XYZ file of C-alpha atoms in Angstrom:
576
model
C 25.303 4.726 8.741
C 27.904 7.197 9.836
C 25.186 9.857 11.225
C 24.822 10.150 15.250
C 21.201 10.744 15.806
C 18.728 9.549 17.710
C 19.405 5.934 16.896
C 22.422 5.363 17.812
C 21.379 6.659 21.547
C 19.019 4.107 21.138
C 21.017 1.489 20.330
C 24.210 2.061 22.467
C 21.762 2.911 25.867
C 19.176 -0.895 24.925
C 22.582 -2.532 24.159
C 24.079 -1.038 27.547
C 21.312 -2.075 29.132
C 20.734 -5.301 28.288
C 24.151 -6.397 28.183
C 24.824 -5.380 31.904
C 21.936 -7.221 32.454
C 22.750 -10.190 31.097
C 26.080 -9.869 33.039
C 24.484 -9.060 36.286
C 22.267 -12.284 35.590
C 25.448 -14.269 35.217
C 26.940 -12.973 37.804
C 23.755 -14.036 40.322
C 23.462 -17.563 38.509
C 27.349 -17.589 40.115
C 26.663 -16.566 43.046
C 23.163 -16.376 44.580
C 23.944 -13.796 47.612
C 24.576 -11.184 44.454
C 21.730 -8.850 44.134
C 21.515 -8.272 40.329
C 20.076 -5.158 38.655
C 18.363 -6.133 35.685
C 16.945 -3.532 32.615
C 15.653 -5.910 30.502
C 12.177 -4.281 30.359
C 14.207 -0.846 29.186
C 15.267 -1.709 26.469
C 11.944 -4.124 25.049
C 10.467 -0.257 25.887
C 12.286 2.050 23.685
C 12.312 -0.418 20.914
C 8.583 -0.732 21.199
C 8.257 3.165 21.605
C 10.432 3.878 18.577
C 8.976 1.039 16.327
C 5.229 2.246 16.559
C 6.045 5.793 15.971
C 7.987 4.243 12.388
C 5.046 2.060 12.330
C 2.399 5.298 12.396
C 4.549 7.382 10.047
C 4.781 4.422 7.128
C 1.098 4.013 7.113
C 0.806 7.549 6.445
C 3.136 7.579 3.831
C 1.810 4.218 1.892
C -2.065 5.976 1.327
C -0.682 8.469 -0.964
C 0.004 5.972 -3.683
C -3.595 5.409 -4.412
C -3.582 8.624 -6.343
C -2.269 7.407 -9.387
C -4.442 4.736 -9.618
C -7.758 6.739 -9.507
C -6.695 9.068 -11.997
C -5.862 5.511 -14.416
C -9.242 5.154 -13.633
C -10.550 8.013 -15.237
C -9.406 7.591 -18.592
C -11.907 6.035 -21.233
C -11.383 2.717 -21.869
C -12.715 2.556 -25.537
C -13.003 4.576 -28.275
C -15.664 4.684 -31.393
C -13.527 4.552 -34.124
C -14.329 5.487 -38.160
C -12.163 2.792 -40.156
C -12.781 2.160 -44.071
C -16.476 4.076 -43.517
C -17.434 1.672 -40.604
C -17.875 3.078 -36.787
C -16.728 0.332 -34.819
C -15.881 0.422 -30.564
C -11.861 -0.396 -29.961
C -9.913 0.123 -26.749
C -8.433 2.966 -26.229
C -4.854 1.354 -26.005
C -5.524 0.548 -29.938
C -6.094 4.099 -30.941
C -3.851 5.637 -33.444
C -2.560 9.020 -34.639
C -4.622 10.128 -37.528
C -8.036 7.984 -36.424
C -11.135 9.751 -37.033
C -12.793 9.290 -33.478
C -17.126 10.416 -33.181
C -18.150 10.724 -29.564
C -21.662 11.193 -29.029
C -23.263 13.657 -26.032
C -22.603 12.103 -22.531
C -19.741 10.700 -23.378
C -15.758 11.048 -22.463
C -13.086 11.637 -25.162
C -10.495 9.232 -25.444
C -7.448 10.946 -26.329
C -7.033 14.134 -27.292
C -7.466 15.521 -31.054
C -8.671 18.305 -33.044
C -12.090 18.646 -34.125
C -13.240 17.746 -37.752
C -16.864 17.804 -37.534
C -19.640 18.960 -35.866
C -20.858 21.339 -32.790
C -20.586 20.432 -29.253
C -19.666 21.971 -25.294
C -17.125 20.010 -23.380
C -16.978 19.955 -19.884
C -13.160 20.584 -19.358
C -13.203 21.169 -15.790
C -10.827 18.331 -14.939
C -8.125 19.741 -16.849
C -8.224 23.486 -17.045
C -10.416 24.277 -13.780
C -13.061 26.546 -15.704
C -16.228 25.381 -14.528
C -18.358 26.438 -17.482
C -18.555 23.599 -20.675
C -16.323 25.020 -23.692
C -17.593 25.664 -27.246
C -16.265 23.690 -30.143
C -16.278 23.264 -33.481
C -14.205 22.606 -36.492
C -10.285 22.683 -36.021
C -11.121 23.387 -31.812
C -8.778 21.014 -29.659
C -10.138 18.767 -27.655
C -8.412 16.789 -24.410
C -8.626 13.113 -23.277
C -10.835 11.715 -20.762
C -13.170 15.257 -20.497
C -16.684 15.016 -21.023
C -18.855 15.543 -24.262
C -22.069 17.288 -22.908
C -24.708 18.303 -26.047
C -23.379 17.823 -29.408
C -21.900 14.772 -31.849
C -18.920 15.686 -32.992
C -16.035 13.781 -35.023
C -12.028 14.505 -34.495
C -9.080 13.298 -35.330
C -6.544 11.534 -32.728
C -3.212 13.540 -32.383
C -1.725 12.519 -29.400
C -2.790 8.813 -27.608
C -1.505 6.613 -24.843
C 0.975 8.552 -22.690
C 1.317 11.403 -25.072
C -2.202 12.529 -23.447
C -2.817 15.390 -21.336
C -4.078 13.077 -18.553
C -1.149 11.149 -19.075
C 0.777 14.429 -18.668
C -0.858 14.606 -15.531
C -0.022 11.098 -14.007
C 3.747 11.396 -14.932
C 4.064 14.911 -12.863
C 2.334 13.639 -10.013
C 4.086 10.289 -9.861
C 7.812 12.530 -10.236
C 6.731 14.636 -7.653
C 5.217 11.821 -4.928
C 8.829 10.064 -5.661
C 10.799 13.211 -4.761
C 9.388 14.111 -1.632
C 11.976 13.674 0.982
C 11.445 12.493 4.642
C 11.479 15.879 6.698
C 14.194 16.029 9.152
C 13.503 14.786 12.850
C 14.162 17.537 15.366
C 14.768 15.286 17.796
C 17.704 13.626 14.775
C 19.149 17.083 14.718
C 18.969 17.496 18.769
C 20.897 13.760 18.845
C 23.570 15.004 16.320
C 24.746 17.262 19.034
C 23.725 15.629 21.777
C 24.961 11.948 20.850
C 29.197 12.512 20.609
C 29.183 14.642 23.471
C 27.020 11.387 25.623
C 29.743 9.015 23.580
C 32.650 10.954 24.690
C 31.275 11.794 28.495
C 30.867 7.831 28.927
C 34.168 6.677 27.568
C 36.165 9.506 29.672
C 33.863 8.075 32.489
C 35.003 4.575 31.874
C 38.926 5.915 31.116
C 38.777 8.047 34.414
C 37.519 4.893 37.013
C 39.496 2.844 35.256
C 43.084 4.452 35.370
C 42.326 6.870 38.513
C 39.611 6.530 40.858
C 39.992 2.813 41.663
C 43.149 1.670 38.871
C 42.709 -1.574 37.366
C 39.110 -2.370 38.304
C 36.680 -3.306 35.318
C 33.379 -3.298 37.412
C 33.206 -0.011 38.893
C 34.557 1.582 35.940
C 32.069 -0.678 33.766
C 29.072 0.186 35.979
C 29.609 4.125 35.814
C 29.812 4.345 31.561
C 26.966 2.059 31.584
C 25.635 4.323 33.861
C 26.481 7.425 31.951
C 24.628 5.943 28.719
C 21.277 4.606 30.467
C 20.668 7.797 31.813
C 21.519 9.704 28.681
C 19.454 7.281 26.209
C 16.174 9.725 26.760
C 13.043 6.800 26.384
C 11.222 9.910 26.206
C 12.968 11.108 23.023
C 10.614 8.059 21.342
C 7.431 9.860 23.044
C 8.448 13.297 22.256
C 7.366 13.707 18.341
C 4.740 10.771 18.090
C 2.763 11.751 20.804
C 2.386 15.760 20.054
C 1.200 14.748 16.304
C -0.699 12.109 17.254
C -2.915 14.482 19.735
C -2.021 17.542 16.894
C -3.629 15.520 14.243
C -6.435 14.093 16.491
C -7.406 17.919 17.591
C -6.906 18.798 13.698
C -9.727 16.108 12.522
C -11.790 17.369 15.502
C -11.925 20.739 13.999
C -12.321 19.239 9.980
C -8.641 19.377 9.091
C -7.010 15.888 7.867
C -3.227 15.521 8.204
C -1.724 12.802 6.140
C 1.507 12.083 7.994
C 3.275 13.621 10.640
C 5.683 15.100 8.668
C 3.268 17.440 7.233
C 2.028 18.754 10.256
C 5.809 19.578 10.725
C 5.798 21.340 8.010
C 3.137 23.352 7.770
C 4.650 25.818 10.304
C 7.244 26.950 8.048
C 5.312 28.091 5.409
C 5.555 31.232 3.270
C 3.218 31.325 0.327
C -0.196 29.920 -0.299
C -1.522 28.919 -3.784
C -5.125 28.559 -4.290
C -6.946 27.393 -6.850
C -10.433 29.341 -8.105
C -12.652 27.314 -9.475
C -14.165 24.832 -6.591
C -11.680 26.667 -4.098
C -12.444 29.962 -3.816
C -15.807 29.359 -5.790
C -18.371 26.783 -5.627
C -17.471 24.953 -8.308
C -20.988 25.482 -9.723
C -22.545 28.632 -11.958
C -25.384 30.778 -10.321
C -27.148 33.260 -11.270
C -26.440 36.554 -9.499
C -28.525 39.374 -12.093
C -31.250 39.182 -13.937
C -33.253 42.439 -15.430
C -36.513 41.546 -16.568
C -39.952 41.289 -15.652
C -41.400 37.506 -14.087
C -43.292 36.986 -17.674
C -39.588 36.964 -19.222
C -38.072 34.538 -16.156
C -41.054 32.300 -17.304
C -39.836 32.150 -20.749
C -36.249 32.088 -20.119
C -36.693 29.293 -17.466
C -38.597 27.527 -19.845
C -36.279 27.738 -23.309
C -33.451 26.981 -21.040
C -35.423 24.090 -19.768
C -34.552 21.986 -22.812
C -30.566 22.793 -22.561
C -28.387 20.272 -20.969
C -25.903 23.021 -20.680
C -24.415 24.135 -17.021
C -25.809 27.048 -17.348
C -29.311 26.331 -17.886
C -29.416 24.420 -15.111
C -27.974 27.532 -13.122
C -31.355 29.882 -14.551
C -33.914 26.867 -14.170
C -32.895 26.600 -10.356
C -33.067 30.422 -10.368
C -36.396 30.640 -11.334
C -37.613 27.754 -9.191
C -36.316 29.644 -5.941
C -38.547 32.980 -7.618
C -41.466 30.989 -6.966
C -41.436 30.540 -11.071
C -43.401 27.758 -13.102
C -41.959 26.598 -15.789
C -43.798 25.822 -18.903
C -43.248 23.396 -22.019
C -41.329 24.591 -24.975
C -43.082 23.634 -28.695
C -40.004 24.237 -30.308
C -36.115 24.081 -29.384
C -32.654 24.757 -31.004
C -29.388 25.067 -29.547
C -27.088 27.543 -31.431
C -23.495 26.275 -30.235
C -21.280 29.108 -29.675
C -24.096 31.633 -29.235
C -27.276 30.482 -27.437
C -30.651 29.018 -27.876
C -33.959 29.665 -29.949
C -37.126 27.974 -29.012
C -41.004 28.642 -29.284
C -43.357 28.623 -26.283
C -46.731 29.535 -26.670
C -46.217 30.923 -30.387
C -43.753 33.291 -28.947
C -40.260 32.807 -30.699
C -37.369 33.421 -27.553
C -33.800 34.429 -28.041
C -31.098 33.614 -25.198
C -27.870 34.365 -25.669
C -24.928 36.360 -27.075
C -25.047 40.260 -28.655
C -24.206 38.604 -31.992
C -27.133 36.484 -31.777
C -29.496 38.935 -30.956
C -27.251 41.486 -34.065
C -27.883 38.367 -36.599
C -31.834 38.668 -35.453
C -32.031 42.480 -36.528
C -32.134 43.707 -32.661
C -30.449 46.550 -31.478
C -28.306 45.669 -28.350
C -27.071 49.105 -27.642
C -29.233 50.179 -24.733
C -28.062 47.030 -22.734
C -24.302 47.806 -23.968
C -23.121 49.137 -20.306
C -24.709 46.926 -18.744
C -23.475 43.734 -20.383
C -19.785 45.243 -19.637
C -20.187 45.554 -16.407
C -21.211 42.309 -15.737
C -17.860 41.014 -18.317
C -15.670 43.005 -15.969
C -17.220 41.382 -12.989
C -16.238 38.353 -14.623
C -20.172 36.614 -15.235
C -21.539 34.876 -18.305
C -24.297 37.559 -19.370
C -26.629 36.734 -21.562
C -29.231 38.657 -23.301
C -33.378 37.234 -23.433
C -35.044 38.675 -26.806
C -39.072 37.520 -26.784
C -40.672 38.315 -30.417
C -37.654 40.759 -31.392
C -37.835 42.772 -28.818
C -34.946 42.903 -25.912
C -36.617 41.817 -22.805
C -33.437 41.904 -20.398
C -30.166 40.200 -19.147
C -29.239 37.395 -16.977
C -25.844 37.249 -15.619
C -24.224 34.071 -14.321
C -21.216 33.291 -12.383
C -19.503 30.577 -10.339
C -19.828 32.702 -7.096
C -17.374 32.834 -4.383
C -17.490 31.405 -0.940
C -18.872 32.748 2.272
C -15.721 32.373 3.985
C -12.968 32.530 1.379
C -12.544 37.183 2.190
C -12.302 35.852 5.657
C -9.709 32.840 4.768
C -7.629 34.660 3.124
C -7.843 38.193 5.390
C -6.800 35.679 8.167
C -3.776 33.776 5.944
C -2.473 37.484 5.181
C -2.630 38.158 9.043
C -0.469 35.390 9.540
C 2.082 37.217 7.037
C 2.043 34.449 4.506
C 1.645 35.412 0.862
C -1.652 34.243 -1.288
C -1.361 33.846 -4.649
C -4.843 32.600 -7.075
C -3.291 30.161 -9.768
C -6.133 29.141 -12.137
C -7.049 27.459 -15.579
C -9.702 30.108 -16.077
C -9.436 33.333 -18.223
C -7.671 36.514 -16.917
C -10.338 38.528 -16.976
C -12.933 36.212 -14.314
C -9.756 35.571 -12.709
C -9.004 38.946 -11.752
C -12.696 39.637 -10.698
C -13.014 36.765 -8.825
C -9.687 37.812 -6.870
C -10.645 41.669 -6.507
C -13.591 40.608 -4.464
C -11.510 38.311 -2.294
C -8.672 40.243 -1.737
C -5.944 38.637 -3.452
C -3.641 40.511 -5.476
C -1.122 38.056 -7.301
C -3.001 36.747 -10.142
C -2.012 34.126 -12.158
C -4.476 32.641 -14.956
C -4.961 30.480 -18.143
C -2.545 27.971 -16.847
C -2.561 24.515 -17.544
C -2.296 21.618 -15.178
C 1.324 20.778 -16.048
C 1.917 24.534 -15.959
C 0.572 24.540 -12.620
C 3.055 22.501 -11.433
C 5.926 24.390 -13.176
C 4.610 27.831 -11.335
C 4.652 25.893 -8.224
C 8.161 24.725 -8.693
C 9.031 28.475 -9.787
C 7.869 30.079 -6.774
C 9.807 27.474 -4.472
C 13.141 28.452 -6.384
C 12.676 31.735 -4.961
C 13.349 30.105 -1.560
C 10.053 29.936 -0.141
C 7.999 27.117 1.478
C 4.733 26.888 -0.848
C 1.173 25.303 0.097
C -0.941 24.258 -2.935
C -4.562 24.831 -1.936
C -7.095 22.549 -4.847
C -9.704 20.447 -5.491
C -9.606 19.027 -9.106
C -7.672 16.392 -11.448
C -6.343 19.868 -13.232
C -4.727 20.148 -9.260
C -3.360 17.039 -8.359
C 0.385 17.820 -9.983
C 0.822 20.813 -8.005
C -0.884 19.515 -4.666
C 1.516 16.945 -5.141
C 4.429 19.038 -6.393
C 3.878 21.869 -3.548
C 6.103 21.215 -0.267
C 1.902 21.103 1.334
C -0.527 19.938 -0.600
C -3.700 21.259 0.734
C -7.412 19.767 -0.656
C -11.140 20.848 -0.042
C -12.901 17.735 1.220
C -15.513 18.144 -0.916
C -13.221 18.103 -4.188
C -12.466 14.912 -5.833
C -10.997 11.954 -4.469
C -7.947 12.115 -6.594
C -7.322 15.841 -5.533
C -7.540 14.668 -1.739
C -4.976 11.772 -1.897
C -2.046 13.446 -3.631
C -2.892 16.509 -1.062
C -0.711 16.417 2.409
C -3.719 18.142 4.440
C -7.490 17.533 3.512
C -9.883 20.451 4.791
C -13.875 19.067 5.661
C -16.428 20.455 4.056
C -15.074 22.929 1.944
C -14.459 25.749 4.766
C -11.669 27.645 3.830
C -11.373 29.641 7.422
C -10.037 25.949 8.467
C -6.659 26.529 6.061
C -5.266 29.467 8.987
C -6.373 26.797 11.318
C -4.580 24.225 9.996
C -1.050 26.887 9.755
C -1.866 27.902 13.464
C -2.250 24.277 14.969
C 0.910 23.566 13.029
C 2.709 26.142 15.081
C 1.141 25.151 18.419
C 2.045 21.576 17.592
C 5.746 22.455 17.118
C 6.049 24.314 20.244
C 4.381 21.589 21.883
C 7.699 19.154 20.324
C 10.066 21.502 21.700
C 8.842 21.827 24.870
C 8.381 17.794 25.012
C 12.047 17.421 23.839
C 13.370 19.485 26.461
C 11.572 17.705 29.001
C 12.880 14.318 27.266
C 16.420 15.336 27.866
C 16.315 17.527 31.039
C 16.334 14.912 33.860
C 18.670 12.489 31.913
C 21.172 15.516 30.831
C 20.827 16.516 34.688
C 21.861 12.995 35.896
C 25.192 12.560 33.682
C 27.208 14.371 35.822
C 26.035 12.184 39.018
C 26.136 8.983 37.184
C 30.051 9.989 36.143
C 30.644 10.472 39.403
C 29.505 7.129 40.349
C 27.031 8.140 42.192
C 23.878 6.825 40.105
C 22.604 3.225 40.298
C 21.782 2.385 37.145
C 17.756 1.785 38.414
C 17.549 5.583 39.107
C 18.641 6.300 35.381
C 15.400 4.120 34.484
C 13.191 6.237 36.769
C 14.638 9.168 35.767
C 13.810 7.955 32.640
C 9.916 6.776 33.388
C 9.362 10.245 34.611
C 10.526 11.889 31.482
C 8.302 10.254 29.838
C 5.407 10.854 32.042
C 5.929 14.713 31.617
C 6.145 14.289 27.673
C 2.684 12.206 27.498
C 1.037 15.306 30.211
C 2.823 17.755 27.989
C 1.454 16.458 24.891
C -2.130 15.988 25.864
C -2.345 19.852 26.433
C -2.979 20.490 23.042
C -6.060 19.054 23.067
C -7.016 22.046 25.039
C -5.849 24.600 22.755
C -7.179 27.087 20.719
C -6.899 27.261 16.588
């Protein structure tokens, strides 16, 4: 193809090889008192080599294309559809602009619209990252393939098939999976040097013996090029990269940290900036409550009004007063107030959770608790006030708290004099709290998925190598799009196969790890690509000389290749 790398070593030494053999084979068929030298079993060896290291990298490479499929898989496949005053259930596919589309509580919306009627919260998580259901009503947008959690509402259909947001999202990931290229082989760029100069040393070799050391004889002449390019052709050069990932990646899934391909363990070495997600990254993924002022009678009444929500949040304060050693009661008498809380009776006793405008439009005074339900805003939690019989009883706070080890994670990714960066779907404000108490100081929030990409792709035009570290749908196009695509294990499936590098468990201390056993990896390459080159570059001078039997290029060779595999196996010592 008009590039000398490692190949065409490859091919010129096997060819040498076996050609010389087949002569020397001839040449003993002629006359049995010859003593041939035969390489067969050289070159069947490097081929073999070389083929299963292509062999490991393609297999890699052909698991990423299940991605696309799994996100197909989470669009709705039919749609309840008003038509002349009947509901009736079409597939999605048949959907039109302008259709007046009711989804009912539990279900997923089919295509994205605008609201027309009714009250509901929609879990948008897969799309803009924010863990928390979103409030709509009336003229509110609403996105494809999210989920419908309390409420019946009815909305009309104003963008469908691959106008969709989902849609969106399939097209950027499938761009960016096509327009990653193959990394460059250091042993390829090695070979470009090293290749001409082996080329050129053999056919002065064969000029040299053939016009001057012993004029007009083929044989000798013959012998010492052949000579020249057994020795050169490395066999070790096809141990040298395979076998330092393959014990790299087998110490990385030792220690919880999934390489894809080769290629990205390469990679990761080089990196400059790391992008991580919030929400299921940095954070649980899940809201918890984290304040609550009140006395154990008002817990009991919260826990039990909340008891009848289906909203993530409830949840959050039931489990919270289950681990207080609280029993829950039974509500007479519930009603959810979309966009501002719940109202329920227990025991004759009328409860209020929820927002200051609730408790404002129930004649209470939320003054006193004014501070305090700032302070909690700036810290980026859901408050919400409890009012029992009119009176203001206290305030709960709720967030979607960070990890144990993400401070740590990203103290140890600064250490390592990379730049972190929080890119999330979430608001600015919980997006700048969340980052405060982590440590990060570039900040960048309310983006969408397709926007993540873009910021991705903005950040790399700068010049810098960029790891994407997610574990939603709303991630995929910049895991993808990122030259490392880094997922939590415990994120979704989708999230994990357009990702490069899959971390176990959810520990983000195991990110460094992953950076640091890419550079010990590397080093472990160079060092095995010296060795694959240092006996053979030693012998060319002897073997131009004429002073090499071809079988001592081969053990020359053997031995290489016995230092690379010893070399290589050292990293399964190291420390990450």
């Amino acid at each position: 193809n008009g590039s000398a790398n490692m190949d065409v070593l490859v091919a010129m030494g096997t060819s040498a090889a076996y050609f010389y053999s087949v002569y020397e084979m001839t040449r003993w068929i002629a006359d049995s008192s010859h003593h041939p030298h035969l390489y067969f079993e050289t070159s069947a060896l490097i081929i073999t080599l070389i083929l299963f290291g292509k062999y490991l990298e393609h297999r890699a490479k052909s698991r990423t294309t299940t991605a696309i499929s799994k996100l197909l898989d989470m669009q709705a496949k039919q749609a309840r559809v008003v038509r002349d005053g009947d509901e009736m259930m079409i597939p999605v596919e048949d959907v039109i602009v302008g259709d007046r589309i009711v989804v009912k509580p539990g279900e997923k919306i089919p295509v994205d619209g605008t609201v027309v009627k009714g009250r509901t919260a929609i879990d948008e998580s897969m799309i803009t990252g924010e863990s928390i259901p979103i409030e709509k009503e009336a003229e509110s947008a609403v996105v494809g393939s999210t989920l419908n959690v309390n409420g019946t509402i009815e909305f009309e259909a104003t963008r469908v098939g691959k106008d969709t947001a989902l849609a969106s999202i399939i097209k950027v990931v499938e761009e960016a999976q096509g327009q990653k290229a193959p990394i460059q082989r250091m042993a390829d760029i090695i070979s470009g040097y090293f290749v001409p100069i082996v080329v050129g040393i053999a056919i002065i070799t064969f000029l040299a013996w053939y016009f001057l050391v012993q004029p007009g004889n083929i044989e000798p002449a013959l012998v010492a090029s052949i000579a020249v390019l057994v020795i050169a052709c490395p066999c070790a050069l096809g141990l040298a990269t395979p076998t330092s990932i393959m014990v790299g990646t087998g110490k990385g899934a030792e220690s919880g940290i999934l390489f894809k391909g080769g290629e990205h363990l390469e990679k990761t070495h080089s990196l400059d900036v790391v992008i991580m997600d919030k929400t299921g990254t940095i954070t649980k993924g899940k809201p918890e409550v984290t304040d609550f002022t009140g006395d154990p009678e008002t817990l009991k009444l919260l826990a039990t009004a909340e008891k009848g929500s289906e909203h993530p949040l409830a949840e959050a304060i039931v489990a919270y007063a289950a681990e207080q050693g609280v029993e829950v009661g039974e509500v007479d008498d519930f009603e959810a107030i979309p966009g501002h809380g719940i109202e329920a009776v227990i025991e004759g006793r009328k409860v209020l959770v929820g927002t200051r405008k609730l408790m404002t439009d129930n004649d209470m005074d939320e003054e006193a608790i004014s501070s305090e339900m700032e302070q909690y805003e700036y810290d980026g939690k859901t408050a919400m006030i409890v009012a029992v019989d009119g009176e203001i009883k206290g305030v709960v706070a709720v967030m979607d708290t960070v990890k144990e080890s993400a401070a740590e994670a990203i103290a140890s990714l600064k250490d390592e004099g990379l730049e972190v960066i929080m890119l999330t779907g979430d608001n600015t404000r919980t997006a700048q709290a969340i980052a405060r108490s982590v440590g990060i100081d570039n900040v960048i929030a309310e983006v969408l998925p397709e926007e993540k990409a873009d910021k991705v792709k903005s950040v790399q035009q700068e010049g810098k190598i960029v790891a994407m570290v997610g574990d939603g749908v709303n991630d995929a196009p910049a895991l993808a799009t990122a030259d490392i695509g880094i997922a939590i294990g415990t994120g979704t499936e989708i999230a994990i196969e357009a990702a490069d590098i899959t971390i176990l468990g959810g520990e983000l201390t195991l990110i460094p790890k992953a950076i640091r056993l890419s550079h010990k990896t590397i080093r472990n390459i160079k060092q095995n690509l010296f060795w694959a080159f240092a006996y053979n570059s030693a012998g060319i001078p002897i073997a131009a000389l004429g002073l090499l039997a071809p079988w001592v290029a081969g053990a020359a060779m053997a031995f290489s290749s016995v230092s690379v595999v010893t070399n290589s196996l050292r990293l399964k010592r190291v420390k990450i």
